[in-house]
Amino acid sequence: MTQYVYLFRDADGKNKAKFGGKGANLAEMTKLGMPVPPGFTITTEACTKYYEDGEKIAPEIIDEVFKTLEILEKETKKKFGDYDNPFLVSVRSGARASMPGMMDTILNLGLNDVSVEGLAKLTENPRFAYDCYRRFIQMYSDVVTGVEKANFERFIDEIKEQRGVKLDTELTADDLKVLIAEFKKFYKEKVGEDFPQDPKQQLVGAIQAVFRSWNNARAITYRRMNDIPSSWGTAVNVQSMVFGNMGDTSGTGVAFTRNPATGEKKLFGEFLMNAQGEDVVAGIRTPSSIDKLKEINPEVYDQFVGICNKLENYFHDMQDMEFTIERGKLYMLQTRNGKRTALAAINVAVDLVKEGLCTEQEALLKVEPKQLDDLLHPAFDKAVLKKSTPIAAGLPASPGAACGKICFTAEEAKERVKAGEKVVLVRIETSPEDIEGMQVAEGILTARGGLTSHAAVVARGMGACCVCGCGAVEIDEETGICTIAGKKYTKQDVISLDGSTGNVYEGSIPMVDPDTSGNFAKIMEWANKYKKLQVRANADNPHDAAVAYNFGAQGVGLCRTEHMFFEGDRIAAVREMIVSSTVEQRKAALAKILPMQKNDFIGIYKALKGYPVTIRFLDPPLHEFLPSKEEDIRALAADMGIAYETLLETVHSLHEMNPMLGHRGCRLAITFPEIAEMQTRAVIEAAISVNKDGGHVKAEIMIPLVGDVKELAYVKKVVVDTAEAVMAELGTRVEYKVGTMIEIPRAAITADKIAKEAEFFSFGTNDLTQMTFGFSRDDAGKFLGDYYKKKIFESDPFAKLDQEGVGELVKIAAAKGKATRPDIKLGICGEHGGDPSTIEFCHKVGLNYVSCSPYRVPIAILAAAQAAINNPQD
Amino acid sequence: MTQYVYLFRDADGKNKAKFGGKGANLAEMTKLGMPVPPGFTITTEACTKYYEDGEKIAPEIIDEVFKTLEILEKETKKKFGDYDNPFLVSVRSGARASMPGMMDTILNLGLNDVSVEGLAKLTENPRFAYDCYRRFIQMYSDVVTGVEKANFERFIDEIKEQRGVKLDTELTADDLKVLIAEFKKFYKEKVGEDFPQDPKQQLVGAIQAVFRSWNNARAITYRRMNDIPSSWGTAVNVQSMVFGNMGDTSGTGVAFTRNPATGEKKLFGEFLMNAQGEDVVAGIRTPSSIDKLKEINPEVYDQFVGICNKLENYFHDMQDMEFTIERGKLYMLQTRNGKRTALAAINVAVDLVKEGLCTEQEALLKVEPKQLDDLLHPAFDKAVLKKSTPIAAGLPASPGAACGKICFTAEEAKERVKAGEKVVLVRIETSPEDIEGMQVAEGILTARGGLTSHAAVVARGMGACCVCGCGAVEIDEETGICTIAGKKYTKQDVISLDGSTGNVYEGSIPMVDPDTSGNFAKIMEWANKYKKLQVRANADNPHDAAVAYNFGAQGVGLCRTEHMFFEGDRIAAVREMIVSSTVEQRKAALAKILPMQKNDFIGIYKALKGYPVTIRFLDPPLHEFLPSKEEDIRALAADMGIAYETLLETVHSLHEMNPMLGHRGCRLAITFPEIAEMQTRAVIEAAISVNKDGGHVKAEIMIPLVGDVKELAYVKKVVVDTAEAVMAELGTRVEYKVGTMIEIPRAAITADKIAKEAEFFSFGTNDLTQMTFGFSRDDAGKFLGDYYKKKIFESDPFAKLDQEGVGELVKIAAAKGKATRPDIKLGICGEHGGDPSTIEFCHKVGLNYVSCSPYRVPIAILAAAQAAINNPQD
């Protein structure tokens, strides 16, 4: 029989899949002899079973829970619902991957009308006991029955008014008793039954609520954003309560073994005396720095520092810990590898290696590739910054720089960003409902809350710039005005945030390119040492090619030639080509484009300094180069000196029902081989020119949208004939290859045949995803929302490669391609090429390279290194 | 070393792939001791090599030809280019499958200024010799150098005028000498060199011309129409000449052992005395019936009848033969299985079994499934026909009935048919250039030519109705008027042709359903006995379902429910549903559709009498139900009593960039599960209602456009929950299954997972073809023409399943589906379901059924039987 419930001391601390991150680490700390309040973990398997059983907890699991509970009761000599020595517990979720703020927690479970009296007597602190009880009722109502916590606040406000006091802490034990009676009455009204007095009933309700919360909307969104499969489920941790709110010798706090913003090796954290855990995180009272603890209770401080060191040495990583001091005694409630900024991540990783705490490979695994993004984007120009005066300052919660118009709600942020604006989200404090708005905003500014407040934690996780606890900010949502240090700002005003200093500026401050030297360069050096995949970039012009080269790209994996066609005077020649009615006219127009295209290639070749450049021939349907509105067509016709009707006819003849599935890609070159001839000539002439200047160009001509080998053979013949002619003309040879995109399912299925002609394959996973799923990116928006809501899709297949379907086609094609041509070069150039999970997939499938946008090159390099480290080959 | 050249007596008569049909049968006849002029065959492998070598004949093949030629010269004691005894040959193409009129032929090769004199002396007939020479020059110029035959006609016209004569035959030997001199001069002018006097050079030129003609435009078109791969190539047959134009004891003719129009067992054919082969087929002179030969030369006639019988017994099939009589001696030039009408095909097949000449299985293989089409389409209403007076009568060349407007050229026919007209092609005579026009016309009427004229042969092959040799027809293309029996008709006048009687009628005559009893029923009975695949029909209404049942369908494989949505008052309710803004509104609108949809299903279930009915749930994007033009939107808004802006907004919100890849199929049911609920209710309520009247409904609910098992699981749950609720309400159960279309590549790739939910798969090969190739049927027209021209595609992937790509996905899906669910039912319901080559593929892959349009059911049954016979299982 499967065991679903384990005491901390019996659980396997290495098995996070089973016990969740929190449960596993509680087990580890218990075994290390640290002061952990006793408790047990209900495994993630129980959660999975809960959903399999139609959202019911199996009776055998409930039995197991109660049996394990009895053991704890015996050991602690406390009893559930007891007057003499009541047993109280906390119930917390704990998934395999940390999901901060996403799951619900219940404290003080076990309190009822009897045990609350016992607690009062035992602690000789009735006020404390009744405060616990009223908090418990509120939290339980919220989490288990869905009657929101806020509903209860008006009773508190009323009684404070009656008593003429301002703070909750000013309410007496008797006030709280009155409040409890009111709470229970309200509960019965809302829920339709009495507030449960049986602690076992309370416990089952709480466990169920944790399981249920695994599938709340916020959790689903978070999982989608972080690539966490819904099948994992969450564990539940039930732990004896310890109290940070038992008076002035009690307290609670959170701390990091190093600074999570900078990586500096110095204990970093905050605590509040006479408070429970949620008070610190919620940002209602502003906590003290951890250093202060030394003054308040030096023994506990030293003990804590000792534990911190021990934990870091044990886990070989920076720890993020929660602790409680109950009447002067320290308890550890949680430890985990701390979330950190990108800057902190690379600094910690390099430091840990220096300190001998881990190897280079291990260090590389500690940096989240996606996070590097924060370091790769522009920061404020320091010269300008020096001259600028901040209008206010808050806490530097998450580094980076942000400029944008002021925006007060997450909803509004989403809408305005969709409409093309850049916004800074300004909130009193943030809550989990704000996550999507935080995601799209340039930066986040909050009026309240510390460095471990919701805004700070979430922004760091996202790599979003955040300044929090900026008391100078007052918000009036109704008038749409906020006052910063006395001056009024509307939604049309732009502010700038510096997440590294906490400074807030009026207007927009120019940004500069990021610094990628120092520890960043060290991480890249290690990553390059261990990765097997080559990393190339998608670059359509010399500037992007240079950026890519500087970021360490080993070539261009995709140069989209059509982007060059849109520029200035070129579009005129392109349009002339399109309206041509004879091959001769078309060739004349193409001749005008040739020198410009050749120059582009020269610039790109030079920027790459001998690394290969994959040039994709013209891909989009020709109508993309023409206007569609009557007035625009009229204007263009006048411009081109042709009749409106003639141009209109061309526009009509090019109209397509399904442009995605129309006359594009190699189909264009088959109809108009002269286009491929011109492009080949530009590729080869440019290469010859650069080689003359001492270059060593490796040109790779890529034919798009091939579905049948005969298509490729036809266009390849045009390319090779032209290339040979150009080289003969100019009396010299250059190195070039001809290959194809694999972006049509049929190409993948018949890759063995296509490889007879193709010297390389580049997987165009954007189109391949569209064709394989049978939906277009443009149109899928209409239903993908329902798909996420109904849990049909868990992640966006255009961001994270669908390994089961599209990936299977990639695998098939790679295998078939190699079977025909063992040395075939294989790469990927869709937008997936910069996604770490896709990169790992590419590594496993045995591709030679990935190609992504220039700014993602370092991310891809690190992800490629991690893939190699995580998948050692024999 | 590969042997490329074989004497007829050394060739393998069973190996048509190597020797072509003509060569193989010449070998067979030679071995049977029949009077075949000696010769040799150059294999199809030589043709393939010719193209592999860049359109060059390898020197070793030329050597082999000359060596083989020497053997013939020795045996016949004749010599190439000799004065004393000149050796003359014919050079003909001969592909594996017969391609009438598609390939070029050269007669009298070997003639030059010397040998023509020898021939004159030897035959004591100078006129004959010079006539041969001038014909040879004309033909050689045309075929080898591309200087068209017609260029020479003016010289003939001139000399006839000079001499004051009307017929070619009135020209004297001296006249012909003059003509030959003029021809040679003209040849030199056009070609730039003298007409070749070296017969060996002539021979190499002719062989090359045959190889080249394999890839002329007509041949490519014919191959595409008949699914012949271009890789087969053609053989070349070089044969000693015999002369049907050596005077009145010579002649030439073609004959069938049975009547190719009706199948009647009676020698059928035509001949011309003092003529060469081309004269009979070209329709210039009207030939005599083969019976007349008995009077002219009874010995030869008897010998010929004996040969006919021997050939039929040997080949177990009706033969189509060419013969020549040279000075009273019979020579056999060719035999092959005769092309025949569908009627003849089934009659011959049944007769051959009765006569003990073949087995039922062999007989089934002799009927071309596609041909049955002719018998399945309406013929003229006999009652009306009796009362109608024909305006003219020609030869009943190809049976069937046709009504349409008069049209004079193939080009015009193509254009007018494209524009939606029905036309009858009226020509003096037809030529290979007319094939595409003949294909699209309802019927063909010619003024000249016999039953074996080009028009007659091609029309029979196509199953097109044809009346030929109708002398009453005079055509004036310029004025656009034709006179039939003295009355003038314009292009706007409709005529009717009866291909079974040869009668031509004015106006349009009503048609009746075909008769499928008698030998047709016998063929179907045999086919049903041997086939393994079930054959179902695609039917969206009770009428089509009844037609399908009567044609022998074993169920409905695809009932498209959206077609029902477009009818009369339904569309109003559908539109009401689409503009609904709440689920309640939508449900109210759906409730109006429910009873109508239920009635449709009742009608279809009843028509099928217990056979399964696969009902596909709503598939098309919703915008298809709304108008798109402003005036129509305004009118509809007024009709619906809603604001124009409201409706316009709905229309806009439903607009899609790529409707093919948009919000359709199961995606609709996921967004609007209430649609699937209504449809399920209609399916189940209808089934319960029919079962109450003694029916045994087998309903199969098919969810379209599934790409991921979770999509299917979601919709299936809606279906099952609804079905169970309906059955519980009505207190009875019905048999139903839930399955899916496999029409998206991802569905095929993940079929093992999808089969966990799907009880059946139906391959929707229309969409699967579009997604797999990445082009839409609507848009592919723009480039597919170029694809055929450039030999990238050889057949239309929407008509004939692409087995290499799409078929591979079908195979993968079938295997994966069976791996998960061994008893999964597999079918195909795309338009490919009626295509014989696709049916054979489905048989091999192990599908359970194919589904096609009702009128194609017999074709599919026969094709399924042939597939089973051709692919016997262990």
Short mmCIF file of N, CA, C and O in Angstrom, two decimals, chain B residues 54-117:
data_model
loop_
_atom_site.label_atom_id
_atom_site.label_comp_id
_atom_site.label_asym_id
_atom_site.label_seq_id
_atom_site.Cartn_x
_atom_site.Cartn_y
_atom_site.Cartn_z
N GLY B 54 21.23 13.77 -68.61
CA GLY B 54 21.07 15.15 -69.08
C GLY B 54 20.56 15.20 -70.50
O GLY B 54 21.06 15.96 -71.33
N GLU B 55 19.58 14.33 -70.81
CA GLU B 55 18.99 14.29 -72.15
C GLU B 55 20.02 13.99 -73.24
O GLU B 55 20.13 14.71 -74.23
N LYS B 56 20.76 12.96 -72.99
CA LYS B 56 21.71 12.47 -74.00
C LYS B 56 21.59 10.95 -74.07
O LYS B 56 21.44 10.29 -73.05
N ILE B 57 21.64 10.41 -75.30
CA ILE B 57 21.65 8.95 -75.42
C ILE B 57 23.10 8.48 -75.29
O ILE B 57 23.98 8.95 -76.01
N ALA B 58 23.31 7.56 -74.37
CA ALA B 58 24.68 7.09 -74.12
C ALA B 58 25.23 6.39 -75.36
O ALA B 58 24.49 5.67 -76.05
N PRO B 59 26.51 6.58 -75.65
CA PRO B 59 27.12 5.96 -76.86
C PRO B 59 26.95 4.44 -76.86
O PRO B 59 26.71 3.84 -77.92
N GLU B 60 27.01 3.80 -75.68
CA GLU B 60 26.91 2.34 -75.68
C GLU B 60 25.52 1.89 -76.12
O GLU B 60 25.35 0.82 -76.70
N ILE B 61 24.52 2.73 -75.86
CA ILE B 61 23.17 2.37 -76.30
C ILE B 61 23.09 2.51 -77.82
O ILE B 61 22.53 1.65 -78.52
N ILE B 62 23.68 3.56 -78.35
CA ILE B 62 23.67 3.74 -79.81
C ILE B 62 24.38 2.58 -80.49
O ILE B 62 23.88 2.00 -81.46
N ASP B 63 25.52 2.18 -79.92
CA ASP B 63 26.23 1.00 -80.45
C ASP B 63 25.34 -0.22 -80.50
O ASP B 63 25.27 -0.94 -81.49
N GLU B 64 24.64 -0.43 -79.36
CA GLU B 64 23.79 -1.61 -79.27
C GLU B 64 22.68 -1.57 -80.33
O GLU B 64 22.35 -2.59 -80.93
N VAL B 65 22.12 -0.35 -80.52
CA VAL B 65 21.08 -0.20 -81.54
C VAL B 65 21.63 -0.60 -82.91
O VAL B 65 21.01 -1.39 -83.63
N PHE B 66 22.79 -0.08 -83.22
CA PHE B 66 23.33 -0.36 -84.57
C PHE B 66 23.67 -1.83 -84.73
O PHE B 66 23.49 -2.41 -85.80
N LYS B 67 24.16 -2.43 -83.67
CA LYS B 67 24.49 -3.86 -83.78
C LYS B 67 23.23 -4.69 -84.01
O LYS B 67 23.21 -5.63 -84.80
N THR B 68 22.17 -4.33 -83.28
CA THR B 68 20.92 -5.07 -83.43
C THR B 68 20.35 -4.85 -84.83
O THR B 68 19.79 -5.75 -85.46
N LEU B 69 20.53 -3.63 -85.29
CA LEU B 69 20.07 -3.30 -86.63
C LEU B 69 20.74 -4.19 -87.67
O LEU B 69 20.10 -4.69 -88.60
N GLU B 70 22.03 -4.39 -87.48
CA GLU B 70 22.78 -5.24 -88.43
C GLU B 70 22.18 -6.64 -88.51
O GLU B 70 22.10 -7.24 -89.57
N ILE B 71 21.80 -7.17 -87.34
CA ILE B 71 21.18 -8.50 -87.34
C ILE B 71 19.94 -8.49 -88.21
O ILE B 71 19.73 -9.38 -89.05
N LEU B 72 19.11 -7.44 -88.01
CA LEU B 72 17.88 -7.37 -88.80
C LEU B 72 18.19 -7.24 -90.29
O LEU B 72 17.54 -7.86 -91.13
N GLU B 73 19.17 -6.40 -90.59
CA GLU B 73 19.54 -6.24 -92.00
C GLU B 73 19.92 -7.57 -92.63
O GLU B 73 19.48 -7.91 -93.72
N LYS B 74 20.71 -8.33 -91.87
CA LYS B 74 21.13 -9.63 -92.39
C LYS B 74 19.94 -10.53 -92.62
O LYS B 74 19.80 -11.18 -93.65
N GLU B 75 19.04 -10.57 -91.62
CA GLU B 75 17.91 -11.49 -91.71
C GLU B 75 16.96 -11.11 -92.83
O GLU B 75 16.40 -11.96 -93.50
N THR B 76 16.72 -9.80 -92.97
CA THR B 76 15.77 -9.37 -94.00
C THR B 76 16.45 -9.20 -95.34
O THR B 76 15.81 -8.94 -96.35
N LYS B 77 17.77 -9.31 -95.30
CA LYS B 77 18.58 -9.11 -96.51
C LYS B 77 18.37 -7.72 -97.09
O LYS B 77 18.49 -7.49 -98.29
N LYS B 78 17.94 -6.79 -96.27
CA LYS B 78 17.81 -5.40 -96.70
C LYS B 78 18.92 -4.60 -96.04
O LYS B 78 19.56 -5.07 -95.12
N LYS B 79 19.11 -3.38 -96.53
CA LYS B 79 20.19 -2.56 -95.98
C LYS B 79 19.75 -1.12 -95.87
O LYS B 79 19.09 -0.58 -96.74
N PHE B 80 20.11 -0.51 -94.75
CA PHE B 80 19.79 0.89 -94.51
C PHE B 80 20.37 1.77 -95.61
O PHE B 80 21.57 1.72 -95.88
N GLY B 81 19.54 2.56 -96.24
CA GLY B 81 20.02 3.52 -97.25
C GLY B 81 20.45 2.89 -98.55
O GLY B 81 21.09 3.52 -99.39
N ASP B 82 20.09 1.62 -98.72
CA ASP B 82 20.55 0.88 -99.90
C ASP B 82 19.66 1.16 -101.10
O ASP B 82 18.45 1.40 -100.97
N TYR B 83 20.27 1.10 -102.26
CA TYR B 83 19.49 1.28 -103.47
C TYR B 83 18.82 -0.02 -103.87
O TYR B 83 17.65 -0.05 -104.20
N ASP B 84 19.57 -1.09 -103.72
CA ASP B 84 19.06 -2.37 -104.20
C ASP B 84 17.92 -2.91 -103.36
O ASP B 84 16.93 -3.40 -103.87
N ASN B 85 18.08 -2.84 -102.08
CA ASN B 85 17.05 -3.40 -101.21
C ASN B 85 17.01 -2.59 -99.91
O ASN B 85 17.53 -3.01 -98.87
N PRO B 86 16.44 -1.44 -99.96
CA PRO B 86 16.52 -0.53 -98.80
C PRO B 86 15.74 -1.06 -97.60
O PRO B 86 14.65 -1.62 -97.75
N PHE B 87 16.35 -0.85 -96.44
CA PHE B 87 15.70 -1.25 -95.18
C PHE B 87 15.01 0.00 -94.60
O PHE B 87 15.66 1.01 -94.34
N LEU B 88 13.70 -0.10 -94.42
CA LEU B 88 12.96 1.02 -93.84
C LEU B 88 12.33 0.57 -92.52
O LEU B 88 11.94 -0.58 -92.38
N VAL B 89 12.25 1.47 -91.61
CA VAL B 89 11.67 1.10 -90.29
C VAL B 89 10.66 2.16 -89.84
O VAL B 89 10.67 3.30 -90.29
N SER B 90 9.83 1.69 -88.91
CA SER B 90 8.99 2.65 -88.16
C SER B 90 9.62 2.78 -86.78
O SER B 90 10.25 1.85 -86.29
N VAL B 91 9.47 3.94 -86.17
CA VAL B 91 9.96 4.16 -84.81
C VAL B 91 8.77 4.63 -83.98
O VAL B 91 8.15 5.66 -84.30
N ARG B 92 8.44 3.85 -82.97
CA ARG B 92 7.27 4.21 -82.14
C ARG B 92 7.61 4.17 -80.67
O ARG B 92 8.42 3.36 -80.24
N SER B 93 6.94 5.01 -79.96
CA SER B 93 7.07 4.97 -78.51
C SER B 93 6.21 3.84 -77.98
O SER B 93 5.32 3.34 -78.66
N GLY B 94 6.44 3.44 -76.75
CA GLY B 94 5.61 2.40 -76.12
C GLY B 94 5.87 2.38 -74.64
O GLY B 94 6.82 1.76 -74.18
N ALA B 95 5.03 3.10 -73.89
CA ALA B 95 5.22 3.16 -72.44
C ALA B 95 4.59 1.95 -71.76
O ALA B 95 3.88 1.17 -72.39
N ARG B 96 4.85 1.85 -70.47
CA ARG B 96 4.32 0.74 -69.70
C ARG B 96 2.79 0.73 -69.77
O ARG B 96 2.16 -0.29 -69.98
N ALA B 97 2.20 1.91 -69.60
CA ALA B 97 0.75 2.03 -69.73
C ALA B 97 0.46 2.71 -71.05
O ALA B 97 1.21 3.56 -71.50
N SER B 98 -0.61 2.32 -71.66
CA SER B 98 -0.95 2.88 -72.95
C SER B 98 -1.26 4.37 -72.81
O SER B 98 -1.97 4.79 -71.92
N MET B 99 -0.66 5.16 -73.70
CA MET B 99 -0.91 6.61 -73.67
C MET B 99 -1.31 7.06 -75.06
O MET B 99 -0.52 7.68 -75.76
N PRO B 100 -2.53 6.77 -75.49
CA PRO B 100 -2.92 7.00 -76.89
C PRO B 100 -2.80 8.47 -77.26
O PRO B 100 -3.19 9.34 -76.51
N GLY B 101 -2.25 8.69 -78.47
CA GLY B 101 -2.18 10.06 -78.99
C GLY B 101 -1.17 10.94 -78.28
O GLY B 101 -1.01 12.09 -78.63
N MET B 102 -0.53 10.40 -77.25
CA MET B 102 0.35 11.25 -76.46
C MET B 102 1.76 11.28 -77.00
O MET B 102 2.48 12.23 -76.81
N MET B 103 2.17 10.20 -77.67
CA MET B 103 3.57 10.09 -78.05
C MET B 103 3.70 10.12 -79.58
O MET B 103 2.73 9.90 -80.29
N ASP B 104 4.86 10.38 -80.09
CA ASP B 104 5.04 10.58 -81.53
C ASP B 104 5.61 9.35 -82.22
O ASP B 104 6.33 8.58 -81.62
N THR B 105 5.25 9.25 -83.47
CA THR B 105 5.62 8.08 -84.27
C THR B 105 6.25 8.54 -85.59
O THR B 105 5.82 9.54 -86.16
N ILE B 106 7.23 7.80 -86.04
CA ILE B 106 7.81 8.09 -87.35
C ILE B 106 7.78 6.83 -88.22
O ILE B 106 8.22 5.77 -87.78
N LEU B 107 7.25 6.98 -89.43
CA LEU B 107 7.21 5.87 -90.37
C LEU B 107 8.23 6.10 -91.49
O LEU B 107 8.66 7.24 -91.70
N ASN B 108 8.56 5.01 -92.16
CA ASN B 108 9.39 5.10 -93.38
C ASN B 108 10.79 5.64 -93.12
O ASN B 108 11.42 6.20 -94.02
N LEU B 109 11.25 5.49 -91.91
CA LEU B 109 12.60 5.98 -91.63
C LEU B 109 13.62 5.10 -92.37
O LEU B 109 13.47 3.87 -92.42
N GLY B 110 14.63 5.76 -92.92
CA GLY B 110 15.61 5.04 -93.73
C GLY B 110 15.59 5.55 -95.17
O GLY B 110 16.49 5.30 -95.94
N LEU B 111 14.53 6.29 -95.49
CA LEU B 111 14.47 6.83 -96.85
C LEU B 111 15.43 8.00 -97.00
O LEU B 111 15.56 8.83 -96.09
N ASN B 112 16.13 8.00 -98.14
CA ASN B 112 16.92 9.17 -98.51
C ASN B 112 16.92 9.26 -100.04
O ASN B 112 16.19 8.49 -100.71
N ASP B 113 17.72 10.12 -100.59
CA ASP B 113 17.66 10.31 -102.04
C ASP B 113 18.02 9.04 -102.80
O ASP B 113 17.56 8.84 -103.93
N VAL B 114 18.82 8.19 -102.18
CA VAL B 114 19.20 6.94 -102.85
C VAL B 114 18.14 5.88 -102.65
O VAL B 114 17.60 5.30 -103.59
N SER B 115 17.80 5.62 -101.37
CA SER B 115 16.92 4.49 -101.10
C SER B 115 15.52 4.71 -101.67
O SER B 115 14.82 3.74 -101.98
N VAL B 116 15.14 5.97 -101.82
CA VAL B 116 13.81 6.19 -102.39
C VAL B 116 13.75 5.67 -103.83
O VAL B 116 12.74 5.10 -104.24
N GLU B 117 14.86 5.82 -104.50
CA GLU B 117 14.91 5.29 -105.88
C GLU B 117 14.82 3.77 -105.84
O GLU B 117 14.11 3.15 -106.61
#
